[in-house]
mmCIF file of C-alpha atoms in Angstrom:
data_model
loop_
_atom_site.group_PDB
_atom_site.id
_atom_site.type_symbol
_atom_site.label_atom_id
_atom_site.label_comp_id
_atom_site.label_asym_id
_atom_site.label_seq_id
_atom_site.Cartn_x
_atom_site.Cartn_y
_atom_site.Cartn_z
ATOM 1 C CA ASN T 1 19.761 12.424 -18.970
ATOM 2 C CA ASN T 2 17.457 10.492 -21.287
ATOM 3 C CA LYS T 3 19.975 7.732 -21.986
ATOM 4 C CA SER T 4 19.308 4.437 -20.305
ATOM 5 C CA LEU T 5 21.946 2.976 -18.056
ATOM 6 C CA MET T 6 22.565 0.216 -20.607
ATOM 7 C CA ASN T 7 23.591 2.814 -23.202
ATOM 8 C CA VAL T 8 25.966 4.527 -20.799
ATOM 9 C CA ILE T 9 27.698 1.488 -19.314
ATOM 10 C CA GLY T 10 28.860 -1.320 -21.582
ATOM 11 C CA ILE T 11 28.833 -4.680 -19.799
ATOM 12 C CA PRO T 12 30.481 -7.544 -21.673
ATOM 13 C CA ASN T 13 28.191 -10.470 -22.495
ATOM 14 C CA SER T 14 30.426 -12.918 -20.626
ATOM 15 C CA ILE T 15 29.902 -10.961 -17.395
ATOM 16 C CA ARG T 16 26.157 -10.724 -18.040
ATOM 17 C CA ASP T 17 25.956 -14.500 -18.603
ATOM 18 C CA ALA T 18 27.960 -15.223 -15.451
ATOM 19 C CA PHE T 19 25.706 -12.933 -13.422
ATOM 20 C CA ARG T 20 22.577 -14.619 -14.805
ATOM 21 C CA THR T 21 23.976 -18.043 -13.851
ATOM 22 C CA VAL T 22 24.873 -16.958 -10.315
ATOM 23 C CA SER T 23 21.624 -15.052 -9.703
ATOM 24 C CA ALA T 24 19.246 -17.600 -11.278
ATOM 25 C CA PRO T 25 18.395 -19.488 -8.037
ATOM 26 C CA ALA T 26 17.673 -16.270 -6.101
ATOM 27 C CA THR T 27 15.713 -14.804 -9.005
ATOM 28 C CA SER T 28 13.669 -17.979 -9.329
ATOM 29 C CA THR T 29 12.861 -18.037 -5.602
ATOM 30 C CA LEU T 30 11.960 -14.348 -5.453
ATOM 31 C CA SER T 31 9.817 -14.744 -8.536
ATOM 32 C CA SER T 32 7.992 -17.817 -7.213
ATOM 33 C CA VAL T 33 6.832 -16.000 -4.070
ATOM 34 C CA GLY T 34 5.911 -12.818 -5.939
ATOM 35 C CA LEU T 35 8.627 -10.590 -4.479
ATOM 36 C CA LEU T 36 10.405 -10.080 -7.788
ATOM 37 C CA GLN T 37 7.252 -8.628 -9.360
ATOM 38 C CA LEU T 38 6.638 -6.471 -6.285
ATOM 39 C CA THR T 39 10.241 -5.230 -6.384
ATOM 40 C CA ASN T 40 9.931 -4.387 -10.082
ATOM 41 C CA GLN T 41 6.704 -2.463 -9.464
ATOM 42 C CA LEU T 42 8.295 -0.580 -6.576
ATOM 43 C CA THR T 43 11.330 0.255 -8.713
ATOM 44 C CA ASP T 44 9.096 1.535 -11.528
ATOM 45 C CA THR T 45 7.277 3.751 -9.038
ATOM 46 C CA LEU T 46 10.471 5.050 -7.444
ATOM 47 C CA ASP T 47 11.930 5.807 -10.888
ATOM 48 C CA GLN T 48 9.194 8.420 -11.341
ATOM 49 C CA ILE T 49 10.194 10.442 -8.270
ATOM 50 C CA PRO T 50 13.241 12.210 -9.780
ATOM 51 C CA LEU T 51 11.146 13.204 -12.822
ATOM 52 C CA LEU T 52 8.455 14.577 -10.543
ATOM 53 C CA ILE T 53 11.020 16.531 -8.537
ATOM 54 C CA ASP T 54 12.478 17.935 -11.773
ATOM 55 C CA GLU T 55 9.015 19.015 -12.962
ATOM 56 C CA VAL T 56 8.290 20.783 -9.670
ATOM 57 C CA ALA T 57 11.740 22.396 -9.719
ATOM 58 C CA ASP T 58 11.034 23.603 -13.270
ATOM 59 C CA GLY T 59 7.882 25.351 -12.080
ATOM 60 C CA THR T 60 5.103 22.810 -12.633
ATOM 61 C CA ARG T 61 2.430 23.529 -10.053
ATOM 62 C CA ALA T 62 -0.721 21.964 -11.464
ATOM 63 C CA ILE T 63 -1.869 18.651 -12.800
ATOM 64 C CA THR T 64 -3.185 18.663 -16.332
ATOM 65 C CA PRO T 65 -5.764 18.463 -17.572
ATOM 66 C CA PHE T 66 -7.187 20.936 -15.089
ATOM 67 C CA PRO T 67 -10.216 19.775 -13.055
ATOM 68 C CA GLU T 68 -12.484 22.229 -14.880
ATOM 69 C CA GLU T 69 -11.505 20.692 -18.231
ATOM 70 C CA VAL T 70 -12.256 17.207 -16.950
ATOM 71 C CA GLN T 71 -15.619 18.320 -15.562
ATOM 72 C CA THR T 72 -16.608 19.896 -18.876
ATOM 73 C CA ALA T 73 -15.626 16.775 -20.797
ATOM 74 C CA VAL T 74 -17.552 14.522 -18.392
ATOM 75 C CA ARG T 75 -20.706 16.645 -18.586
ATOM 76 C CA ARG T 76 -20.522 16.668 -22.353
ATOM 77 C CA ALA T 77 -19.427 13.120 -23.163
ATOM 78 C CA TYR T 78 -19.756 10.669 -20.244
ATOM 79 C CA ARG T 79 -22.499 8.216 -21.171
ATOM 80 C CA ALA T 80 -21.919 5.075 -19.121
ATOM 81 C CA ARG T 81 -25.205 3.571 -18.031
ATOM 82 C CA GLN T 82 -23.824 2.118 -14.803
ATOM 83 C CA THR T 83 -21.047 3.588 -12.692
ATOM 84 C CA LEU T 84 -19.615 2.701 -9.299
ATOM 85 C CA VAL T 85 -17.896 5.519 -7.404
ATOM 86 C CA LEU T 86 -15.708 4.334 -4.547
ATOM 87 C CA GLY T 87 -14.618 6.591 -1.714
ATOM 88 C CA PHE T 88 -12.595 5.860 1.411
ATOM 89 C CA GLN T 89 -13.320 6.963 4.987
ATOM 90 C CA ASP T 90 -9.830 8.238 5.821
ATOM 91 C CA ASP T 91 -9.042 10.032 2.572
ATOM 92 C CA PRO T 92 -8.338 13.750 2.995
ATOM 93 C CA ILE T 93 -8.078 14.252 -0.787
ATOM 94 C CA ASP T 94 -11.240 12.289 -1.621
ATOM 95 C CA GLU T 95 -13.274 13.807 -4.429
ATOM 96 C CA SER T 96 -15.948 11.130 -4.703
ATOM 97 C CA ASP T 97 -18.738 13.536 -3.622
ATOM 98 C CA GLY T 98 -17.907 15.823 -6.526
ATOM 99 C CA VAL T 99 -17.432 12.926 -8.927
ATOM 100 C CA GLU T 100 -20.801 11.467 -7.980
ATOM 101 C CA THR T 101 -22.513 14.852 -8.468
ATOM 102 C CA LEU T 102 -20.777 15.337 -11.812
ATOM 103 C CA LEU T 103 -21.764 11.863 -13.041
ATOM 104 C CA ARG T 104 -25.368 12.389 -11.985
ATOM 105 C CA GLU T 105 -25.385 15.679 -13.945
ATOM 106 C CA ALA T 106 -24.013 13.839 -16.982
ATOM 107 C CA GLY T 107 -26.749 11.228 -16.502
ATOM 108 C CA THR T 108 -29.379 13.977 -16.520
ATOM 109 C CA VAL T 109 -28.045 15.215 -19.863
ATOM 110 C CA THR T 110 -28.204 11.665 -21.235
ATOM 111 C CA ARG T 111 -31.796 11.209 -20.039
ATOM 112 C CA MET T 112 -32.842 14.467 -21.728
ATOM 113 C CA LYS T 113 -31.474 13.149 -25.025
ATOM 114 C CA ARG T 114 -32.585 9.536 -24.519
ATOM 115 C CA PRO T 115 -35.338 9.338 -21.862
ATOM 116 C CA MET T 116 -35.636 5.544 -21.998
ATOM 117 C CA VAL T 117 -31.959 4.953 -21.122
ATOM 118 C CA PRO T 118 -31.592 4.203 -17.399
ATOM 119 C CA ILE T 119 -28.551 5.748 -15.711
ATOM 120 C CA ASP T 120 -27.278 4.250 -12.464
ATOM 121 C CA VAL T 121 -24.580 5.931 -10.373
ATOM 122 C CA GLN T 122 -23.857 4.159 -7.103
ATOM 123 C CA ARG T 123 -21.477 5.489 -4.476
ATOM 124 C CA VAL T 124 -19.922 3.333 -1.782
ATOM 125 C CA THR T 125 -17.645 4.483 1.035
ATOM 126 C CA LEU T 126 -15.213 1.868 2.303
ATOM 127 C CA PRO T 127 -12.733 1.770 5.169
ATOM 128 C CA GLY T 128 -9.266 2.843 4.156
ATOM 129 C CA ASN T 129 -7.499 5.757 2.545
ATOM 130 C CA HIS T 130 -6.483 7.048 -0.866
ATOM 131 C CA ALA T 131 -3.795 4.357 -1.264
ATOM 132 C CA THR T 132 -5.952 1.422 -0.133
ATOM 133 C CA PRO T 133 -6.511 -0.024 -3.626
ATOM 134 C CA LEU T 134 -2.764 -0.034 -4.231
ATOM 135 C CA LEU T 135 -1.753 -1.885 -1.072
ATOM 136 C CA ALA T 136 -2.537 -5.433 -2.119
ATOM 137 C CA PRO T 137 0.449 -7.691 -2.688
ATOM 138 C CA PRO T 138 0.728 -9.573 -5.989
ATOM 139 C CA LEU T 139 -1.984 -12.229 -6.246
ATOM 140 C CA GLU T 140 0.483 -15.110 -6.225
ATOM 141 C CA LEU T 141 2.136 -13.853 -3.020
ATOM 142 C CA ALA T 142 -1.243 -13.311 -1.332
ATOM 143 C CA SER T 143 -2.404 -16.803 -2.328
ATOM 144 C CA ARG T 144 0.742 -18.409 -0.954
ATOM 145 C CA ALA T 145 0.490 -16.422 2.278
ATOM 146 C CA GLU T 146 -3.167 -17.421 2.639
ATOM 147 C CA ASP T 147 -2.226 -21.081 2.116
ATOM 148 C CA LEU T 148 0.447 -20.824 4.829
ATOM 149 C CA LEU T 149 -1.204 -18.510 7.355
ATOM 150 C CA GLY T 150 -4.899 -18.754 6.625
ATOM 151 C CA LYS T 151 -6.907 -16.146 4.777
ATOM 152 C CA GLU T 152 -7.594 -13.683 7.610
ATOM 153 C CA ALA T 153 -4.094 -13.909 9.124
ATOM 154 C CA ALA T 154 -2.507 -13.310 5.706
ATOM 155 C CA LYS T 155 -4.688 -10.248 5.117
ATOM 156 C CA GLU T 156 -3.791 -8.878 8.533
ATOM 157 C CA ASN T 157 -0.059 -9.620 8.344
ATOM 158 C CA LEU T 158 0.356 -8.350 4.788
ATOM 159 C CA PHE T 159 -1.959 -5.366 5.439
ATOM 160 C CA TYR T 160 -4.320 -5.963 2.548
ATOM 161 C CA SER T 161 -7.673 -6.604 4.197
ATOM 162 C CA GLN T 162 -8.966 -3.176 3.113
ATOM 163 C CA ALA T 163 -7.692 -3.667 -0.447
ATOM 164 C CA ASP T 164 -9.415 -7.055 -0.462
ATOM 165 C CA SER T 165 -12.648 -5.419 0.734
ATOM 166 C CA THR T 166 -12.353 -3.008 -2.185
ATOM 167 C CA VAL T 167 -12.091 -5.905 -4.633
ATOM 168 C CA GLU T 168 -15.028 -7.668 -2.980
ATOM 169 C CA GLU T 169 -17.164 -4.526 -3.332
ATOM 170 C CA ILE T 170 -16.317 -4.145 -7.009
ATOM 171 C CA VAL T 171 -17.066 -7.823 -7.677
ATOM 172 C CA ARG T 172 -20.362 -7.556 -5.777
ATOM 173 C CA TRP T 173 -21.356 -4.516 -7.823
ATOM 174 C CA LEU T 174 -20.458 -6.212 -11.122
ATOM 175 C CA GLU T 175 -22.260 -9.429 -10.223
ATOM 176 C CA GLU T 176 -25.432 -7.585 -9.137
ATOM 177 C CA ARG T 177 -25.568 -6.032 -12.592
ATOM 178 C CA ASN T 178 -24.571 -9.192 -14.471
ATOM 179 C CA LEU T 179 -21.574 -7.385 -15.939
#
């Protein structure tokens, strides 16, 4: 189960070399437009599904650490002076309200210990859903698409306008604070 495919199947080096030679043009093309990286990321994600199914089948029903443990740790130890909490309009599992409240509580604890330390928690709600930040294509692919189609058409056709808005919001927040 834990053995990699390479340990199970022995492929002679001559066959590996021949395959590399034959696949080099396709690999180079896919890599140059960003699809090879996207495919690798997708494969890495899909590889996790059987493990997740096994864990659920074995009785795992909760994510650890438990939310209460995280909340206790945040109240006790979170000391960032500036925090941006992003939420999304169409996110049924959004917890940004609770996160914002928790961070403000942690800020209150910090101010009691160090009254001169300013604590800034800003919350922004953006269009999109829980997966929005993950939907952007690789930067190289997006840049090439924008060169070919124009910026707005590329965002629309590759469905990453909301992910791009997320990046723009984070950059705006960082620049406003000179971070």
